Amino acid sequence: MNPSNLKESETVELKESFKDDALKTLCAFANTKGGSLFVGVKDDSTLLGGSISDEKQQQIINKIVNQLNIQPGVVLHEQSGNEFLEIKVSKSSYPVNLRGRFYKRIGNTTRELSLEEQKTLLLKDVPWDSQVREGITFDNLATNLTTPIAIRAYENIHGASPESLDEEDFFEHLGLIKGGKITNAALLMFGDNQSPSFPFAKVRIGRFKGESTIVADHTIGRTLINQLQESERVIKTLLNKRYRITGKSFQREEVWEYPLEAIREAILNALVHRDYHINNAHIEIKIFDDHILISSPGSLPEGISVDQLKKSHPSVRRNPLIAETLFRAGYIEQFGTGTLRMKETLRKAGHPDPEFSEEENRFTVRFDAAPEPVDLDSLDLNERQLKAVELAREGEIQASDLHENYPEVNRKTITRDLTELVEQELFEKTGKGKGTRYHLRFKR
C-alpha cells in the first residue's frame, strides 16, 4: 500500500501516533460506516518513519478491545523501510461508546453525538413505529373502529365486519399495543389528537412558479391516513386537467397533468418509509411548472439502493407496523412493488420514468411532465407510423394496438413500422416477444 494515496475521508483517518483521539475516531467509525485508521502517517500522507513493534501493536489492540469493546483488524504495512499500522473497524451492529460518550463520523471529522442523537442511536435497532409512548393511554386513540382503515384491516384479517370486536384486542392483534402501552404507530394512525406528540410528522405542499416563487403553501397533519387523503385533495387543486372522450362509450374522462395513481403511490411510500427518528423535518411535495418533487426525511434503509428501486427488489420496511397495518387495510398492494407501479403508471400516461435520488439525508422522487405533443406534420412517416405516434401520446403501446387500427396489414409490417420509429429515436422499446412495448422517447 502506498501511503501517498491515502486521503482522509468518512472512512479514513491518518494519525502520527495512537492517542485518545484515535479511540474517538474508531468509536465514530463503528457507529457510522466502519473505516480504517492509519497510525504512523502524517496529515500530508507522508510516513512518520521507524518501526512498530509487536508489543506496541498488542498494546493498541488491547486498548481498543478494553475501551470500545470491539475487535479491530490490524495490518502492518511497510514502505521504503518505514512501517505504518492500519486498524480496521467494521460498522457495529450495536452502539459503541467511549467512556459513556458516543461519536459519529461526518465527512472527515469525528463529532460527539448530542443527547437527541444518542437516543436515536440507542434505539436504532427498535423501529420507530414499534417504540411505546409513555403517558399515552388507550383513551387517546380513536378506537371505535369506525375509521375506514380499521374496518378494512379487520375485515382483511377476519373476513367479517368488526361489529362485536373488543377494540383493545384489535389493536393488540395488529401489534399496535405492546404490554398495554401505545406504540408510535398506533398514535400516528389512530390518534385522536396526535399533532402535539408528532409535530414533525406532517406533509408540506408547495406550488411554485419558476424555481423559487411560491404561489401556494399547505401544511397537512393529524393522522397518517388524513395526511394521505388531504395531500391528494390539495394536489388536485394545484394540477391542471383536461378531458377526453373515450372511443367506446363516448364518456368524458378526466386526464390529469400527472397520473394521480403515481403521485398517490409516492406519497404513500414517503409516509410509510420516512425516517421518523428525524424530528425536525416534514415530507415535502414541491410542484413546479415542469416537474414534481416528493421528498421525505432520511436516506434509504440499509439493504436497498437507488438502483434497485428501478427493478424488482426486496421489501425493506423501516416502519413495519405502519406498513403491515396499511397492507392489511388494502392501501399497500404488495411489498416492494411501489416504485415499479409508479414507473408503469407514468409510462402509460406518456411521462418519463420517475427518478430517485438521495441527498443530505433525504430521499426524493421526481416526476417530469409529459413532453409537448409531437408535430406530426414535420415527420417523414407513413400513415401507420403517424397513428402509432398519436397513440403513444396517451401512453405506451404494443404492436397489437397499432394492428387493431390496420387489421388488413401484415403483423410483420406493423412491427417494422415500430422498429423504424425506434431507429429514428422517436420511440423507445422495452421488453421482449409478446411483452414488447413502445413509448415516446423523452429528452430533458
Coordinates of C-alpha atoms in Angstrom, one line a residue:
M1 CA 0.0 0.0 0.0
N2 CA 1.3 3.4 -1.0
P3 CA 0.6 5.9 1.8
S4 CA 0.8 8.9 -0.6
N5 CA -2.6 7.7 -2.0
L6 CA -4.3 8.0 1.4
K7 CA -6.6 10.9 1.9
E8 CA -8.8 11.5 5.0
S9 CA -12.5 10.9 4.4
E10 CA -15.6 9.5 6.1
T11 CA -13.9 6.1 6.3
V12 CA -10.2 7.0 6.5
E13 CA -8.2 8.8 9.2
L14 CA -4.4 9.5 9.4
K15 CA -2.6 9.7 12.8
E16 CA 1.1 10.1 13.7
S17 CA 0.6 8.1 16.9
F18 CA -2.1 6.2 18.8
K19 CA -3.6 8.5 21.4
D20 CA -7.0 9.1 23.0
D21 CA -8.4 10.9 20.0
A22 CA -7.7 7.8 17.9
L23 CA -10.1 5.9 20.1
K24 CA -12.7 8.6 19.4
T25 CA -12.2 8.1 15.7
L26 CA -12.6 4.3 15.9
C27 CA -15.7 4.7 18.0
A28 CA -17.1 7.1 15.3
F29 CA -16.2 4.6 12.6
A30 CA -18.0 1.8 14.4
N31 CA -21.2 4.0 14.8
T32 CA -21.2 5.1 11.1
K33 CA -19.9 3.1 8.2
G34 CA -16.7 1.5 9.6
G35 CA -13.3 2.6 8.4
S36 CA -9.5 2.4 8.6
L37 CA -7.2 4.4 11.0
F38 CA -3.6 4.6 9.8
V39 CA -1.0 5.1 12.6
G40 CA 2.4 6.4 11.7
V41 CA 1.1 8.6 8.8
K42 CA 1.1 12.4 8.8
D43 CA -1.7 14.6 7.6
D44 CA 0.1 15.2 4.3
S45 CA 0.2 11.4 3.7
T46 CA 3.9 11.1 4.4
L47 CA 5.3 8.5 6.8
L48 CA 6.5 9.4 10.3
G49 CA 9.3 6.8 9.9
G50 CA 10.5 4.0 12.1
S51 CA 9.1 0.6 13.1
I52 CA 6.1 -0.5 15.2
S53 CA 6.9 -3.5 17.4
D54 CA 4.7 -6.5 18.0
E55 CA 4.4 -5.4 21.6
K56 CA 3.2 -1.9 20.6
Q57 CA 0.6 -3.4 18.2
Q58 CA -0.7 -5.7 21.0
Q59 CA -1.0 -2.7 23.4
I60 CA -3.1 -0.8 20.8
I61 CA -5.3 -3.8 20.2
N62 CA -5.8 -4.3 24.0
K63 CA -6.7 -0.7 24.4
I64 CA -9.3 -0.8 21.7
V65 CA -10.9 -4.0 23.0
N66 CA -10.9 -2.8 26.6
Q67 CA -12.1 0.8 25.9
L68 CA -14.5 0.2 23.0
N69 CA -15.5 -3.5 23.4
I70 CA -14.9 -4.1 19.7
Q71 CA -12.4 -6.4 17.9
P72 CA -10.3 -4.5 15.3
G73 CA -8.4 -5.9 12.3
V74 CA -4.8 -4.8 12.3
V75 CA -2.4 -4.9 9.3
L76 CA 1.2 -3.8 9.4
H77 CA 2.4 -2.1 6.2
E78 CA 5.9 -1.3 5.1
Q79 CA 7.1 1.4 2.7
S80 CA 10.8 2.1 2.0
G81 CA 11.9 0.6 5.3
N82 CA 9.3 2.5 7.3
E83 CA 6.3 0.9 8.9
F84 CA 2.7 2.1 9.5
L85 CA -0.3 0.4 11.0
E86 CA -3.8 0.0 9.5
I87 CA -6.5 -0.5 12.1
K88 CA -9.7 -1.6 10.5
V89 CA -13.1 -1.3 12.2
S90 CA -16.4 -2.6 10.8
K91 CA -19.7 -0.9 11.3
S92 CA -21.1 -2.1 14.6
S93 CA -24.4 -3.8 15.0
Y94 CA -24.8 -2.1 18.3
P95 CA -24.0 1.4 19.6
V96 CA -20.4 1.8 20.6
N97 CA -19.3 4.3 23.3
L98 CA -16.0 5.6 24.7
R99 CA -16.4 6.1 28.5
G100 CA -20.1 6.8 28.1
R101 CA -19.7 9.2 25.2
F102 CA -20.9 8.4 21.6
Y103 CA -19.2 9.6 18.4
K104 CA -20.0 9.5 14.7
R105 CA -18.2 10.3 11.5
I106 CA -19.3 13.3 9.4
G107 CA -17.1 13.7 6.3
N108 CA -13.5 13.5 7.5
T109 CA -14.3 14.8 11.0
T110 CA -15.3 13.0 14.3
R111 CA -18.1 14.6 16.2
E112 CA -19.7 13.7 19.6
L113 CA -23.4 12.9 19.4
S114 CA -26.0 15.2 21.0
L115 CA -28.4 13.8 23.6
E116 CA -31.1 13.5 21.0
E117 CA -28.7 11.8 18.5
Q118 CA -27.6 9.4 21.3
K119 CA -31.3 8.5 21.9
T120 CA -31.7 7.8 18.2
L121 CA -28.6 5.7 18.1
L122 CA -29.5 3.6 21.1
L123 CA -33.0 2.9 19.7
K124 CA -31.7 2.3 16.1
D125 CA -32.5 -1.5 16.3
V126 CA -36.0 -0.8 17.5
P127 CA -38.2 0.5 14.7
W128 CA -39.6 4.0 15.5
D129 CA -43.2 2.8 14.9
S130 CA -42.7 0.0 17.4
Q131 CA -41.5 2.2 20.3
V132 CA -44.1 2.8 23.0
R133 CA -45.3 6.2 24.2
E134 CA -45.2 6.9 27.9
G135 CA -48.1 8.8 29.3
I136 CA -50.4 7.9 26.4
T137 CA -53.4 5.7 27.1
F138 CA -55.9 3.8 25.1
D139 CA -58.3 6.7 25.5
N140 CA -56.1 8.8 23.2
L141 CA -56.9 6.6 20.3
A142 CA -59.9 6.8 18.0
T143 CA -60.9 3.3 19.0
N144 CA -64.5 3.0 17.9
L145 CA -63.2 1.1 14.8
T146 CA -65.4 3.1 12.5
T147 CA -62.5 4.6 10.7
P148 CA -62.1 3.1 7.2
I149 CA -58.5 1.9 7.9
A150 CA -59.7 0.0 11.0
I151 CA -62.7 -1.6 9.3
R152 CA -60.7 -2.7 6.2
A153 CA -57.8 -4.1 8.3
Y154 CA -60.2 -6.1 10.5
E155 CA -62.1 -7.4 7.5
N156 CA -58.9 -8.5 5.8
I157 CA -57.8 -10.3 8.9
H158 CA -61.0 -12.0 10.0
G159 CA -63.2 -11.9 6.9
A160 CA -66.0 -10.2 8.8
S161 CA -67.1 -6.8 10.0
P162 CA -65.9 -5.7 13.4
E163 CA -69.3 -5.4 15.0
S164 CA -68.6 -7.2 18.2
L165 CA -64.9 -6.9 18.4
D166 CA -63.1 -5.8 21.6
E167 CA -61.3 -2.7 20.4
E168 CA -58.2 -3.2 22.5
D169 CA -57.9 -6.8 21.3
F170 CA -57.9 -5.5 17.7
F171 CA -55.0 -3.2 18.4
E172 CA -53.1 -5.8 20.2
H173 CA -53.7 -8.3 17.3
L174 CA -52.1 -5.8 14.9
G175 CA -49.2 -5.3 17.3
L176 CA -50.1 -1.6 17.8
I177 CA -50.2 -2.1 21.6
K178 CA -47.3 -3.7 23.4
G179 CA -47.6 -4.7 27.1
G180 CA -50.6 -2.4 27.4
K181 CA -48.7 0.6 26.1
I182 CA -49.5 2.5 23.0
T183 CA -46.9 2.4 20.1
N184 CA -45.9 5.3 17.9
A185 CA -47.6 3.5 15.0
A186 CA -51.0 3.4 16.9
L187 CA -50.9 7.0 17.8
L188 CA -49.8 8.2 14.3
M189 CA -52.5 6.2 12.6
F190 CA -55.4 6.3 15.1
G191 CA -54.6 9.1 17.5
D192 CA -57.5 11.5 18.1
N193 CA -55.1 14.4 18.6
Q194 CA -51.6 13.2 17.6
S195 CA -50.2 16.5 16.3
P196 CA -48.8 17.6 19.7
S197 CA -47.0 14.3 20.0
F198 CA -45.5 14.3 16.5
P199 CA -45.3 18.0 15.3
F200 CA -42.7 16.8 12.7
A201 CA -45.0 14.2 11.2
K202 CA -46.6 16.4 8.5
V203 CA -46.7 16.9 4.8
R204 CA -45.9 20.3 3.3
I205 CA -47.1 21.0 -0.2
G206 CA -45.9 24.0 -2.3
R207 CA -46.8 25.2 -5.8
F208 CA -44.0 27.2 -7.5
K209 CA -43.8 29.5 -10.4
G210 CA -40.3 29.3 -11.8
E211 CA -37.8 27.9 -9.4
S212 CA -38.4 29.9 -6.2
T213 CA -41.7 31.8 -6.3
I214 CA -44.2 30.1 -4.0
V215 CA -47.8 30.7 -5.1
A216 CA -49.5 28.1 -2.7
D217 CA -48.3 26.6 0.5
H218 CA -50.2 24.0 2.6
T219 CA -49.2 22.0 5.7
I220 CA -51.1 18.8 6.5
G221 CA -51.0 17.0 9.8
R222 CA -53.3 14.8 12.0
T223 CA -53.3 11.0 11.3
L224 CA -51.3 9.3 8.7
I225 CA -54.4 8.5 6.6
N226 CA -55.6 12.1 6.8
Q227 CA -52.2 13.2 5.5
L228 CA -52.5 10.8 2.6
Q229 CA -56.1 11.8 1.7
E230 CA -55.8 15.5 2.3
S231 CA -52.5 15.6 0.3
E232 CA -54.3 14.1 -2.6
R233 CA -57.1 16.6 -2.4
V234 CA -54.8 19.6 -2.2
I235 CA -52.6 18.4 -5.0
K236 CA -55.6 18.0 -7.3
T237 CA -56.4 21.7 -6.7
L238 CA -52.8 22.6 -7.9
L239 CA -52.7 20.5 -11.0
N240 CA -54.1 21.1 -14.5
K241 CA -56.5 18.6 -16.1
R242 CA -58.2 18.2 -19.4
Y243 CA -61.0 15.9 -20.7
R244 CA -61.1 13.4 -23.5
I245 CA -63.9 11.4 -24.9
T246 CA -63.4 7.6 -24.7
G247 CA -63.7 5.8 -28.1
K248 CA -66.1 3.0 -27.0
S249 CA -68.5 4.6 -24.6
F250 CA -68.2 8.3 -25.6
Q251 CA -67.9 9.1 -21.9
R252 CA -66.0 12.2 -20.8
E253 CA -62.8 11.2 -19.0
E254 CA -60.5 13.3 -16.8
V255 CA -56.8 13.4 -17.8
W256 CA -54.6 15.0 -15.1
E257 CA -51.4 16.8 -15.7
Y258 CA -49.7 13.9 -13.8
P259 CA -51.2 10.5 -13.2
L260 CA -52.8 10.6 -9.7
E261 CA -52.0 6.9 -9.1
A262 CA -48.3 7.6 -9.3
I263 CA -48.5 10.6 -7.1
R264 CA -50.5 8.7 -4.5
E265 CA -48.0 5.8 -4.6
A266 CA -45.1 8.2 -4.0
I267 CA -46.9 9.9 -1.1
L268 CA -47.8 6.6 0.5
N269 CA -44.2 5.4 0.2
A270 CA -43.0 8.6 1.9
L271 CA -45.5 8.2 4.7
V272 CA -44.6 4.6 5.3
H273 CA -40.9 4.6 4.8
R274 CA -39.7 8.1 6.0
D275 CA -37.3 8.2 9.0
Y276 CA -39.5 9.3 11.9
H277 CA -36.4 9.5 14.1
I278 CA -35.6 12.7 12.3
N279 CA -37.9 15.0 14.3
N280 CA -37.2 18.4 12.7
A281 CA -38.3 17.8 9.1
H282 CA -41.5 17.2 7.2
I283 CA -42.3 15.3 4.0
E284 CA -42.2 17.9 1.2
I285 CA -44.1 18.0 -2.1
K286 CA -42.9 20.7 -4.5
I287 CA -44.9 21.2 -7.7
F288 CA -43.1 23.1 -10.4
D289 CA -44.1 24.1 -13.9
D290 CA -42.4 21.1 -15.5
H291 CA -41.8 18.6 -12.6
I292 CA -42.9 17.4 -9.2
L293 CA -40.5 16.5 -6.3
I294 CA -41.7 14.3 -3.4
S295 CA -39.1 14.3 -0.7
S296 CA -39.0 12.5 2.7
P297 CA -36.6 12.7 5.7
G298 CA -34.0 10.0 5.8
S299 CA -32.0 8.1 3.3
L300 CA -33.0 4.7 2.1
P301 CA -32.9 2.0 4.7
E302 CA -29.9 -0.4 4.8
G303 CA -30.3 -3.2 2.3
I304 CA -31.8 -1.2 -0.6
S305 CA -30.2 1.2 -3.1
V306 CA -31.5 3.7 -5.6
D307 CA -30.5 1.5 -8.5
Q308 CA -32.5 -1.4 -7.0
L309 CA -35.7 0.7 -7.0
K310 CA -35.7 0.7 -10.8
K311 CA -36.3 -3.1 -10.9
S312 CA -37.8 -5.9 -8.8
H313 CA -36.3 -5.6 -5.4
P314 CA -36.8 -6.9 -1.8
S315 CA -39.0 -5.1 0.6
V316 CA -37.1 -3.3 3.4
R317 CA -39.6 -1.9 5.8
R318 CA -38.3 0.9 8.1
N319 CA -41.6 1.1 9.9
P320 CA -43.0 -2.5 9.8
L321 CA -46.1 -1.9 12.0
I322 CA -47.3 1.0 9.8
A323 CA -46.5 -0.9 6.7
E324 CA -48.3 -4.1 7.9
T325 CA -51.4 -2.2 9.1
L326 CA -51.7 -0.3 5.8
F327 CA -51.2 -3.6 3.9
R328 CA -54.0 -5.2 5.9
A329 CA -56.2 -2.3 5.1
G330 CA -55.5 -2.5 1.4
Y331 CA -53.6 0.7 1.0
I332 CA -50.4 -1.2 0.1
E333 CA -51.0 -3.8 -2.7
Q334 CA -47.7 -5.8 -2.5
F335 CA -44.5 -5.0 -0.6
G336 CA -41.5 -4.0 -2.8
T337 CA -43.6 -3.0 -5.9
G338 CA -44.5 0.6 -5.3
T339 CA -41.7 2.2 -7.4
L340 CA -42.4 -0.2 -10.3
R341 CA -46.1 0.8 -10.2
M342 CA -45.0 4.4 -10.4
K343 CA -42.9 3.7 -13.4
E344 CA -45.6 1.7 -15.1
T345 CA -48.3 4.3 -14.4
L346 CA -46.1 7.2 -15.7
R347 CA -45.2 5.4 -18.9
K348 CA -48.9 4.6 -19.6
A349 CA -49.6 8.3 -19.2
G350 CA -46.8 9.3 -21.6
H351 CA -44.4 10.6 -18.9
P352 CA -40.7 9.8 -18.5
D353 CA -39.7 7.2 -15.8
P354 CA -39.5 8.5 -12.3
E355 CA -36.1 9.5 -10.9
F356 CA -34.9 8.5 -7.4
S357 CA -32.1 10.2 -5.5
E358 CA -30.6 10.5 -2.0
E359 CA -29.0 13.8 -0.9
E360 CA -28.5 15.5 2.5
N361 CA -30.3 12.7 4.4
R362 CA -33.4 12.9 2.3
F363 CA -34.9 10.6 -0.3
T364 CA -36.5 12.3 -3.3
V365 CA -38.8 11.1 -6.1
R366 CA -39.0 13.2 -9.3
F367 CA -41.8 13.1 -11.8
D368 CA -41.3 15.0 -15.0
A369 CA -44.1 16.5 -17.1
A370 CA -45.1 14.7 -20.3
P371 CA -43.4 16.1 -23.4
E372 CA -45.0 18.6 -25.8
P373 CA -47.2 16.9 -28.4
V374 CA -45.2 15.7 -31.4
D375 CA -45.7 17.8 -34.5
L376 CA -46.8 15.0 -36.8
D377 CA -46.7 17.2 -40.0
S378 CA -42.9 17.7 -39.6
L379 CA -42.2 14.0 -39.5
D380 CA -41.4 11.9 -42.6
L381 CA -43.6 9.0 -41.5
N382 CA -46.1 6.8 -43.2
E383 CA -49.8 6.8 -42.1
R384 CA -49.4 3.8 -39.7
Q385 CA -46.4 5.4 -38.1
L386 CA -48.2 8.7 -37.6
K387 CA -51.0 6.8 -36.0
A388 CA -48.5 5.0 -33.7
V389 CA -47.1 8.3 -32.5
E390 CA -50.6 9.6 -31.9
L391 CA -51.5 6.5 -29.8
A392 CA -48.2 6.8 -27.9
R393 CA -49.1 10.3 -26.7
E394 CA -51.6 8.6 -24.4
G395 CA -49.1 6.1 -23.1
E396 CA -47.0 3.1 -24.1
I397 CA -48.3 0.9 -26.9
Q398 CA -47.8 -2.6 -28.3
A399 CA -47.8 -3.8 -31.9
S400 CA -51.3 -5.2 -31.3
D401 CA -52.6 -1.7 -30.5
L402 CA -51.5 -0.5 -33.9
H403 CA -52.6 -3.6 -35.6
E404 CA -56.2 -3.1 -34.3
N405 CA -56.3 0.1 -36.4
Y406 CA -54.9 -1.6 -39.5
P407 CA -56.2 -5.2 -39.4
E408 CA -55.6 -5.6 -43.1
V409 CA -51.8 -5.0 -42.7
N410 CA -49.4 -7.9 -42.1
R411 CA -48.1 -8.0 -38.5
K412 CA -44.5 -8.1 -39.7
T413 CA -45.1 -4.8 -41.4
I414 CA -46.6 -3.3 -38.2
T415 CA -43.5 -4.5 -36.3
R416 CA -41.2 -3.0 -39.0
D417 CA -43.1 0.3 -38.7
L418 CA -42.5 0.4 -35.0
T419 CA -38.8 -0.7 -35.3
E420 CA -38.2 2.2 -37.7
L421 CA -39.6 4.6 -35.1
V422 CA -37.2 3.2 -32.6
E423 CA -34.3 3.6 -35.1
Q424 CA -35.3 7.2 -35.6
E425 CA -35.2 7.7 -31.8
L426 CA -38.8 8.7 -31.7
F427 CA -39.8 5.6 -29.8
E428 CA -38.1 3.6 -27.0
K429 CA -38.5 -0.2 -26.9
T430 CA -38.8 -2.3 -23.7
G431 CA -39.5 -6.0 -23.1
K432 CA -39.3 -8.9 -25.4
G433 CA -41.6 -11.1 -27.5
K434 CA -45.3 -10.6 -26.7
G435 CA -44.3 -8.3 -23.8
T436 CA -42.6 -5.8 -26.2
R437 CA -43.8 -2.2 -25.6
Y438 CA -43.0 1.1 -27.2
H439 CA -43.2 4.6 -25.7
L440 CA -42.1 8.1 -26.8
R441 CA -38.5 9.0 -26.1
F442 CA -38.0 11.8 -23.7
K443 CA -35.3 14.4 -23.6
R444 CA -34.6 16.9 -20.9

